XYZ file of C-alpha atoms in Angstrom:
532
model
C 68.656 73.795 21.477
C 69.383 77.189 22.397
C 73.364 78.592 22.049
C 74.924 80.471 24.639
C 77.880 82.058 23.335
C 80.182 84.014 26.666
C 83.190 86.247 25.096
C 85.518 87.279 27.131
C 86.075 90.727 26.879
C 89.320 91.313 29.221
C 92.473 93.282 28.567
C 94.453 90.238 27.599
C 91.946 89.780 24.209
C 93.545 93.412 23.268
C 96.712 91.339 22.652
C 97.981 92.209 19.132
C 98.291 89.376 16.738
C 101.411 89.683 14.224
C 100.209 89.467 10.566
C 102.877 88.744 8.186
C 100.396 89.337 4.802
C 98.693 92.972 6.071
C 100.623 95.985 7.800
C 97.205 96.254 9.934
C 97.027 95.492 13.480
C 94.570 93.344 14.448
C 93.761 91.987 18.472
C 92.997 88.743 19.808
C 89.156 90.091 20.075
C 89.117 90.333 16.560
C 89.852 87.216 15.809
C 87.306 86.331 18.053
C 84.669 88.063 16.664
C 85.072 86.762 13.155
C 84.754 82.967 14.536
C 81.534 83.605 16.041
C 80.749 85.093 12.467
C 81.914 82.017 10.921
C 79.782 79.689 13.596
C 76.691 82.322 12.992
C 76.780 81.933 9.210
C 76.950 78.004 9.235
C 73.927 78.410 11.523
C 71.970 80.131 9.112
C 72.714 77.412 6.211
C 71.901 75.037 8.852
C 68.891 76.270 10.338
C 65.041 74.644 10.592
C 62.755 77.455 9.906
C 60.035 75.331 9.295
C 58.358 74.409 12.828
C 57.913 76.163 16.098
C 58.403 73.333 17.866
C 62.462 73.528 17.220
C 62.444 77.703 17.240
C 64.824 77.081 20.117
C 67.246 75.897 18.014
C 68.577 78.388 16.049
C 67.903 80.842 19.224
C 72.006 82.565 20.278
C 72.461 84.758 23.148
C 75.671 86.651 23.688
C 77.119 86.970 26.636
C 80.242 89.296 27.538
C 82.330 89.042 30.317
C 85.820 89.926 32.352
C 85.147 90.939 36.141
C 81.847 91.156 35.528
C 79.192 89.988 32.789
C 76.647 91.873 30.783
C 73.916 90.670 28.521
C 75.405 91.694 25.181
C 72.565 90.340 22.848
C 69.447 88.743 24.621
C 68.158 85.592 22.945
C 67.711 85.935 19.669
C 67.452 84.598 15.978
C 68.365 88.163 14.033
C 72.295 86.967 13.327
C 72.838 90.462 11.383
C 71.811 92.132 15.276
C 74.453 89.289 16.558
C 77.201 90.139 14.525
C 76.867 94.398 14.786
C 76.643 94.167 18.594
C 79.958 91.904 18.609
C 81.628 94.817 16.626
C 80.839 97.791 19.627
C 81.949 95.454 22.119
C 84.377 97.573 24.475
C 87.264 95.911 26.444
C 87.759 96.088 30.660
C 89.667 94.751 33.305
C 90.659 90.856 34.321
C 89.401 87.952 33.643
C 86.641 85.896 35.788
C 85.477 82.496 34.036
C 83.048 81.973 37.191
C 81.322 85.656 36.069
C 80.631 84.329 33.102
C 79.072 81.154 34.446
C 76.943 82.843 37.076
C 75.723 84.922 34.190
C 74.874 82.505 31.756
C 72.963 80.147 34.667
C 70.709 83.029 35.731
C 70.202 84.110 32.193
C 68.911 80.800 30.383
C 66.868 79.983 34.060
C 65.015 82.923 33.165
C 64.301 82.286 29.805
C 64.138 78.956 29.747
C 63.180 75.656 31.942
C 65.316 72.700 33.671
C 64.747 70.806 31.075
C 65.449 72.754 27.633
C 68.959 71.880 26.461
C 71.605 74.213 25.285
C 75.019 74.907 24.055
C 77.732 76.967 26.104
C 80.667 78.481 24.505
C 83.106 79.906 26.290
C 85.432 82.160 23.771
C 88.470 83.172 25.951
C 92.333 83.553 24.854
C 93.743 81.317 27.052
C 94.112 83.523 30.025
C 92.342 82.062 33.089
C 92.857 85.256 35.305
C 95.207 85.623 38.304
C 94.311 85.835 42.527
C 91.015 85.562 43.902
C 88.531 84.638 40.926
C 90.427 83.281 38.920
C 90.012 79.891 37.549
C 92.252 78.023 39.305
C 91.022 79.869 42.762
C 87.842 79.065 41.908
C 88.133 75.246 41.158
C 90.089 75.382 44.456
C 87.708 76.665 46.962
C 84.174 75.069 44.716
C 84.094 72.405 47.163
C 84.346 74.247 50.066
C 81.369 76.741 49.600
C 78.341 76.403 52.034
C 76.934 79.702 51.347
C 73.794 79.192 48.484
C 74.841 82.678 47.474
C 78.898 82.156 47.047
C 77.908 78.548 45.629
C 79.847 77.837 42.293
C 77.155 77.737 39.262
C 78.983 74.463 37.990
C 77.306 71.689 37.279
C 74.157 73.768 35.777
C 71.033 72.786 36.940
C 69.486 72.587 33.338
C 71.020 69.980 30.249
C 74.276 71.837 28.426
C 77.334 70.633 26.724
C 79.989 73.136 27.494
C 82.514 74.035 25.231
C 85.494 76.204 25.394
C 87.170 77.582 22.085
C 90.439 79.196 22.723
C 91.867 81.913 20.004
C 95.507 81.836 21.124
C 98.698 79.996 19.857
C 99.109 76.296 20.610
C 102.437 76.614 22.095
C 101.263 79.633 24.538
C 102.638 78.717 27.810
C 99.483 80.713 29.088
C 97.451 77.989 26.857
C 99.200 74.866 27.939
C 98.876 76.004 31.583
C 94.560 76.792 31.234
C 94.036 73.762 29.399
C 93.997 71.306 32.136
C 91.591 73.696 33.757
C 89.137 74.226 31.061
C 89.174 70.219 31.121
C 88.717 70.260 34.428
C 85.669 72.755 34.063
C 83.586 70.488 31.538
C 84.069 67.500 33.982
C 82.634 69.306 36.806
C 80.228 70.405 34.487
C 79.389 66.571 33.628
C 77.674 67.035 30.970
C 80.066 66.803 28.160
C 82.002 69.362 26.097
C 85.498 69.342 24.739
C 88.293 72.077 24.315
C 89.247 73.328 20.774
C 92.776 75.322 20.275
C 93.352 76.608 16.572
C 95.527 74.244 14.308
C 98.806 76.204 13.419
C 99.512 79.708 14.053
C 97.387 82.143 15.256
C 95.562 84.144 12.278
C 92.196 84.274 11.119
C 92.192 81.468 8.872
C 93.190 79.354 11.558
C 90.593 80.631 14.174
C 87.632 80.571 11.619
C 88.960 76.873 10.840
C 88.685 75.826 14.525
C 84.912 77.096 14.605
C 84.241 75.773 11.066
C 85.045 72.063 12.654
C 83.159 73.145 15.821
C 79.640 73.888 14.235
C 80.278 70.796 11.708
C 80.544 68.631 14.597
C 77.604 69.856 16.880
C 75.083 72.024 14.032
C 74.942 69.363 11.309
C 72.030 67.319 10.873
C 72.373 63.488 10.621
C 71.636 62.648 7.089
C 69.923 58.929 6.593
C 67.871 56.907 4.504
C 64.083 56.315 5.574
C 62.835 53.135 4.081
C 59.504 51.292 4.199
C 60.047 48.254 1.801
C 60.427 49.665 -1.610
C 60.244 53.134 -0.499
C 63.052 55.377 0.258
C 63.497 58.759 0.716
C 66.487 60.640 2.208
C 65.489 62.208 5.646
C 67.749 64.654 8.058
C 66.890 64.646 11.881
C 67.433 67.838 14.167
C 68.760 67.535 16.603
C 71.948 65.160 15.496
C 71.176 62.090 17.635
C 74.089 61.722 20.225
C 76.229 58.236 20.659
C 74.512 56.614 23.982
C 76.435 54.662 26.468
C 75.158 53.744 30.199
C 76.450 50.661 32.403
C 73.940 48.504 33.619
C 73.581 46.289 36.283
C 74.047 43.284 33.862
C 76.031 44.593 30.772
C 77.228 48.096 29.636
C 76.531 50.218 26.423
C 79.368 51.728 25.487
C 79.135 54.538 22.281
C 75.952 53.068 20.509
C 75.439 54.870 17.735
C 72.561 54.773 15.231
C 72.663 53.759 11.603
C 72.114 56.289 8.681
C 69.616 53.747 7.802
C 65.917 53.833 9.315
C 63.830 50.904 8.326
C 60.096 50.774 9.124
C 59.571 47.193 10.284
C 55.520 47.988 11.340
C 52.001 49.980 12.430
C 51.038 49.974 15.747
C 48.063 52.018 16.904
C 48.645 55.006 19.208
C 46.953 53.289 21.908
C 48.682 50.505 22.001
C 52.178 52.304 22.543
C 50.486 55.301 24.776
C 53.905 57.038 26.292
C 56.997 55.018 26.197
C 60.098 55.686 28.017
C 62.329 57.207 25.162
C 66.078 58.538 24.809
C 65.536 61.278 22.770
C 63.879 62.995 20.623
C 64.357 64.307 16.959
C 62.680 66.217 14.201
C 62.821 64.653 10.621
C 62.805 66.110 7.814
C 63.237 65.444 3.854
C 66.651 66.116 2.651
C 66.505 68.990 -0.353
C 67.075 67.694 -3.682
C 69.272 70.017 -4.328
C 71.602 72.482 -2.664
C 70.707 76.158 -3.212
C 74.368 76.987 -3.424
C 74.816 75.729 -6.119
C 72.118 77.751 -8.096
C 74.781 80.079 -9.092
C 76.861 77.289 -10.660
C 75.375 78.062 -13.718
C 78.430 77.364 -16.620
C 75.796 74.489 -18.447
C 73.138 76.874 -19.191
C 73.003 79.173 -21.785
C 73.451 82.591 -21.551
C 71.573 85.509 -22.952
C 71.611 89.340 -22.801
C 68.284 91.469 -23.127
C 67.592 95.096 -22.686
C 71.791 95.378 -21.361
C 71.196 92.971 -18.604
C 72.737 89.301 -18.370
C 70.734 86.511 -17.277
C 70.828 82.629 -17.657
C 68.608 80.576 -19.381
C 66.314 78.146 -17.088
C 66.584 80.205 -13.981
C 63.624 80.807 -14.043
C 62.418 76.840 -14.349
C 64.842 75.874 -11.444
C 63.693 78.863 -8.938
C 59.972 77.595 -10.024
C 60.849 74.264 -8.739
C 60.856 74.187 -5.411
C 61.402 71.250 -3.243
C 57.959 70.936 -1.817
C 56.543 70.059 -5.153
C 58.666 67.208 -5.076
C 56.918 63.750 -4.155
C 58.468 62.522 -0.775
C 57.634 59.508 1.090
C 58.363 61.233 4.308
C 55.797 63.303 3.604
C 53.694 60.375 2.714
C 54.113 58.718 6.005
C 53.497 61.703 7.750
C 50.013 62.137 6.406
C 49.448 58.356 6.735
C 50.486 58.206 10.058
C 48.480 61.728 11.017
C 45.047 60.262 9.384
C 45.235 57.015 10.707
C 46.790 58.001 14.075
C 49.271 55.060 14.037
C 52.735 55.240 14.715
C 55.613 53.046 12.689
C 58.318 50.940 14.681
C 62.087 51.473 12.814
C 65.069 49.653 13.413
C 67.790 52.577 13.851
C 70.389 50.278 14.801
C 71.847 46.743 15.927
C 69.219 45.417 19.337
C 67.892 49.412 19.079
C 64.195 50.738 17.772
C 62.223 54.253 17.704
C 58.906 55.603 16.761
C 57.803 57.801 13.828
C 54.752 59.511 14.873
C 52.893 62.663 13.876
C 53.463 65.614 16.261
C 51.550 68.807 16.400
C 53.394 71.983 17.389
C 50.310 73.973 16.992
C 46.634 73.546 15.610
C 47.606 74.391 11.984
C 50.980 72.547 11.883
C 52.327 69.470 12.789
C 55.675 67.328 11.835
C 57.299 63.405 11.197
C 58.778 62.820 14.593
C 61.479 60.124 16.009
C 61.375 59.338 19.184
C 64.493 56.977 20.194
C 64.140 53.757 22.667
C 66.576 52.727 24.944
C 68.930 50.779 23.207
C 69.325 46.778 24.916
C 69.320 43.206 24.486
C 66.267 42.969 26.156
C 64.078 45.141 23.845
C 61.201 45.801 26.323
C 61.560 49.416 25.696
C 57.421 48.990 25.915
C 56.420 46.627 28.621
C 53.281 46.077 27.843
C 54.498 44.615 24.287
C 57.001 42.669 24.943
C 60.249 42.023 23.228
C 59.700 43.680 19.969
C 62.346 41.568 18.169
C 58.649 39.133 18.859
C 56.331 41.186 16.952
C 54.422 39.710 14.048
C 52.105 41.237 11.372
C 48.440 40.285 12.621
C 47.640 38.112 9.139
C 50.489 35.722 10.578
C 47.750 34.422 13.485
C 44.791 32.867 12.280
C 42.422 34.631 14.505
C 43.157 37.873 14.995
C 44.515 38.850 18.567
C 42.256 41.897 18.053
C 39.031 39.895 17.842
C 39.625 37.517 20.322
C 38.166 39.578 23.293
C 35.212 41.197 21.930
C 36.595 43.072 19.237
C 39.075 45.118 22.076
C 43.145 45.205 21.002
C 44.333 43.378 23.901
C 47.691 46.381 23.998
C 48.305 47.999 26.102
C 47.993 45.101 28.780
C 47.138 46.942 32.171
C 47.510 45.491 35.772
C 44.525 44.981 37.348
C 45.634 46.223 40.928
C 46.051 49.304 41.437
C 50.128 50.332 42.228
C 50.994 52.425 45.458
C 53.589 54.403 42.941
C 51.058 55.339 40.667
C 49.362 57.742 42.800
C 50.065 61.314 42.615
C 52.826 62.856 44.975
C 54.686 66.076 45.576
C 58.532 65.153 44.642
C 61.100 68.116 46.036
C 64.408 67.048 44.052
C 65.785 70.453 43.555
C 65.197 73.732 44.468
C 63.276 75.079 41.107
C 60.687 72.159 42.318
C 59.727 73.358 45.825
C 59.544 76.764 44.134
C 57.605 75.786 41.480
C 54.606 74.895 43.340
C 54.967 77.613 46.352
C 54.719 80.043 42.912
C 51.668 77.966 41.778
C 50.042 78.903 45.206
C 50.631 82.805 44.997
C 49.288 83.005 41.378
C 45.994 81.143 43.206
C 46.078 83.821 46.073
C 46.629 86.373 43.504
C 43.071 85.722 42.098
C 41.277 85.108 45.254
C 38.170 84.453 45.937
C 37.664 83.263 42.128
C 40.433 80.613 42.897
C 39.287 79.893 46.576
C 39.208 76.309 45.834
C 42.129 75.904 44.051
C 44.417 78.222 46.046
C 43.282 75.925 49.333
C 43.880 72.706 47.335
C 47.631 73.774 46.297
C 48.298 74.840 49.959
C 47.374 71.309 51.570
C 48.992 69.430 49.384
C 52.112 71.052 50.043
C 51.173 71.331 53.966
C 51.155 67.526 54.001
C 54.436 66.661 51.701
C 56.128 69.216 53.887
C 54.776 66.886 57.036
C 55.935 64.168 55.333
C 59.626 65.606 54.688
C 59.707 66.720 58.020
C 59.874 69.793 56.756
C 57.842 71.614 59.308
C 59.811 75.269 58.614
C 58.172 75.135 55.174
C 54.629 76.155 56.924
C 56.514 79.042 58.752
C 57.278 80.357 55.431
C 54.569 79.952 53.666
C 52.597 81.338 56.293
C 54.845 84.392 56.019
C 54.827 84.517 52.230
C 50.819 84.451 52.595
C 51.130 87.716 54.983
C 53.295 89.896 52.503
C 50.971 89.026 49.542
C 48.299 89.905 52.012
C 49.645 93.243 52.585
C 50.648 93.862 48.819
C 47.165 93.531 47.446
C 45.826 96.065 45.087
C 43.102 98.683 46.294
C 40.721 97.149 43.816
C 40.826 93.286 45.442
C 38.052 91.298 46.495
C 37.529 92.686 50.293
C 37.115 88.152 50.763
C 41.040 87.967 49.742
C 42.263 90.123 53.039
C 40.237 87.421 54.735
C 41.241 84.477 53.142
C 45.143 85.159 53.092
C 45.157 86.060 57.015
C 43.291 83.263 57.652
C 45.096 80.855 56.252
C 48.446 82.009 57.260
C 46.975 81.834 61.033
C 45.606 78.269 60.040
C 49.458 77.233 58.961
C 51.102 78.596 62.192
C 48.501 76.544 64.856
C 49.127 72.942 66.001
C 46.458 71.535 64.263
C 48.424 72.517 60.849
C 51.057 69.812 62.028
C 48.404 67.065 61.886
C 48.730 65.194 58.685
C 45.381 64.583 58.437
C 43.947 67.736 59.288
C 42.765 69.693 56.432
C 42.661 73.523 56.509
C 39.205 74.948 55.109
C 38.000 78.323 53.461
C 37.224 81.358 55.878
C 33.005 81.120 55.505
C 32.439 84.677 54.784
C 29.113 86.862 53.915
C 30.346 88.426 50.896
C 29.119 88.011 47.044
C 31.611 87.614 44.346
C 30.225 91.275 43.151
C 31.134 93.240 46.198
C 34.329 95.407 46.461
């Protein structure tokens, strides 16, 4: 879950703040600063450093902005970087909340996909700027915006909570005036978030307080119990498993939550639950024994001095004790589950299961996963099963349901006909789609004539789902797009890709193309794979 953290940088964060205990004078910014320090540290106690798989969640990129925005720290995990680039940060002119959004759209699109969650936080005093770009203008004149390029970046086009942390005084008129339009600003958003204003006067205790709560709420891991009969073990999940509500056509869900106790209720073979529909999904992990911190709580061991230094007696035995030396039954399961390539069905909650399965980031490591079903009263989260309040240990039947029809499990349970919606099609739903694949066909032409076939293939397919849109522009342009790659190849191409690339862009543009069951074919040429 990467963090995107946007400071605003304007004059008004050079605002001095009075502080009654020190004759120095500090600024707004300042304050600022040391709350993303505070967040930053309780990262670092809170971080999973153990898996690749979750590397994005620990990943922060910095973002500054006023009338503009610049890319203050790119995405990283080096904190110390973090908090030294925060410190050189220089001040400019107004302030422009839609800058910062632009910026931090384009930014995680580029490092990122659609589909990688994150965390905004917007760090601003209060001050919402004044005329055009300011917030108000902006949430004003969002609706009216035809242009793609003037388009407001709100709601993002990739899963983000957005937050906004404000370091100014609760009873700033400035404050009680923005509020309504940071709230307004998360709703657009529609993805959830919430507004935080310090609690008391405006110092540093009270601004590292507000991001203390913050990073409690959303970097904590959800502590529960795993149990499997008489085993237990205490387990942690990244990341913290949100409350789920959805209205249905029959009832409504309202704030489910999921207990802090996961109880294995049975083995099912990977083949029998294939690729459920899930909700979620979260990395578990044993809880430490012990809490580091407290190794230098050391006032019931004995102390003893040798050659002038000081050190504590059975130091030495605790730092040689580390927690993976210490039997786990997560661990256990994980291995079972690995070896026998089964997966175990919990009960997380009241009418609400998941899935603990093995889960391999890479070829050398792999991790205890929980993947979370929809929650209902129906319980068919897998169709093919059933209910699965209906699921029985096999001893309970006295023939086996797995030896009934020659020795095959009868799960999954498969339709016999074969379903119009299970064939492959080309689905445009947003923009990144339709670009997605015309990029897929200029990495083929790229590579031509070693990816004749393949580059053809692409270009069909979307031929005929453009035909089927009605979308007959979309073979103007890619016709196009196929003439300025065709003129941008490299002295050292394949004299065949020339050839190709004109061909097929004359192929898109004749009437022929606008036949959906025309197909176009490769340019037969005399040339060997070796000539240049």
């Amino acid at each position: 879950m990467p963090t995107v953290i946007a400071l605003d940088v304007s004059l008004s964060m050079s605002r001095p703040v009075p502080m009654p205990d020190t004759n120095e004078e500090y600024q707004r910014r300042h304050l600022a600063v040391q709350g993303i320090n505070t967040l930053l540290d309780f990262i670092s106690v809170n971080a999973v450093w153990n898996s690749q798989a979750w590397y994005e969640r620990n990943i922060i990129l910095i973002v500054s902005f006023s009338y503009l925005w610049e890319r203050t720290v790119p995405f990283t995990r080096d904190h110390d970087s973090i908090k030294a680039a925060l410190n050189k940060v220089e001040l400019y002119n107004k302030t422009c909340l839609e800058t910062a959004l632009v910026g931090i759209s384009t930014t995680v699109q580029e490092e990122w996909n659609n589909g990688v969650q994150c965390q905004v936080i917007l760090v601003t005093d209060g001050s919402v700027g004044v005329g055009p770009g300011s917030l108000k203008h902006s949430l004003q004149t969002c609706s009216a915006r035809e242009s793609t390029e003037s388009k407001f970046p709100l709601p993002f086009t990739f899963p983000c909570k957005l937050h906004v942390l404000c370091v100014a005084n609760p009873n700033d008129p400035d404050l009680k005036t923005a509020l309504p339009l940071y709230q307004q600003l998360i709703n657009l958003n529609s993805q959830g978030g919430e507004v935080l204003v310090p609690e008391g006067p405006l110092s540093f205790r009270s601004v590292q307080d507000m991001f203390q709560k913050f990073a409690e709420k959303i970097y904590t891991p959800f502590h529960a119990q795993l149990q499997c009969g008489n085993f237990k073990c205490p387990v942690q999940l990244h990341p913290r498993p949100e409350p789920y509500s959805r209205d249905l056509e029959f009832e409504s869900i309202q704030m489910k939550e999921i207990w802090n106790k996961l109880e294995i209720v049975g083995f099912l073979e990977i083949a029998e639950v294939a690729s459920p529909p899930t909700v979620s999904r979260h990395l578990v992990l044993p809880t430490p024994t012990r809490d580091r911190s407290s190794k230098t709580e050391n006032s019931d061991k004995e102390k003893k001095t040798e050659g002038g230094k000081t050190f504590t007696k059975g130091d030495e035995e605790e730092d040689g004790t580390e927690d993976g030396k210490v039997p786990s039954f997560a661990v256990l399961l994980h291995g079972s589950l690995k070896v026998e390539s089964m997966v175990a069905l919990a009960r997380i909650g009241e009418d609400w299961f998941g899935m603990l399965y093995s889960w391999a980031d890479s070829k050398k490591k792999s991790n205890l996963m929980l993947s979370i079903f929809e929650p209902g009263l129906c319980l068919e989260n897998i169709p093919w099963l059933g209910n699965l309040e209906n699921l029985c240990p096999v001893s309970a039947f006295e023939t086996p349901p797995h030896l009934v029809e020659g020795g095959q499990p009868p799960f999954p349970v498969r339709p016999s006909e074969k379903r119009s919606y299970a064939q492959s099609c080309v689905v445009w739903i947003k923009a990144a789609g339709l670009q997605s694949d015309m990029q897929k066909v200029l990495r083929h032409a790229r590579k031509l004539p070693d990816k004749q076939q393949q580059f053809y293939k692409e270009m069909n397919r979307i031929r005929r789902a453009a035909l089927s849109f009605g979308f007959h522009e979309l073979l103007e342009a890619m016709a196009a797009m196929l003439e300025r790659e065709c003129t941008q190849l490299p002295g050292t191409a394949h004299p065949s890709a020339a050839l190709q690339l004109t061909h097929a862009a004359n192929a898109l543009r004749l009437p022929s193309a606008l036949e959906i069951v025309h197909t176009i074919m490769p340019l037969q040429t005399n040339f060997t794979p070796g000539d240049r």
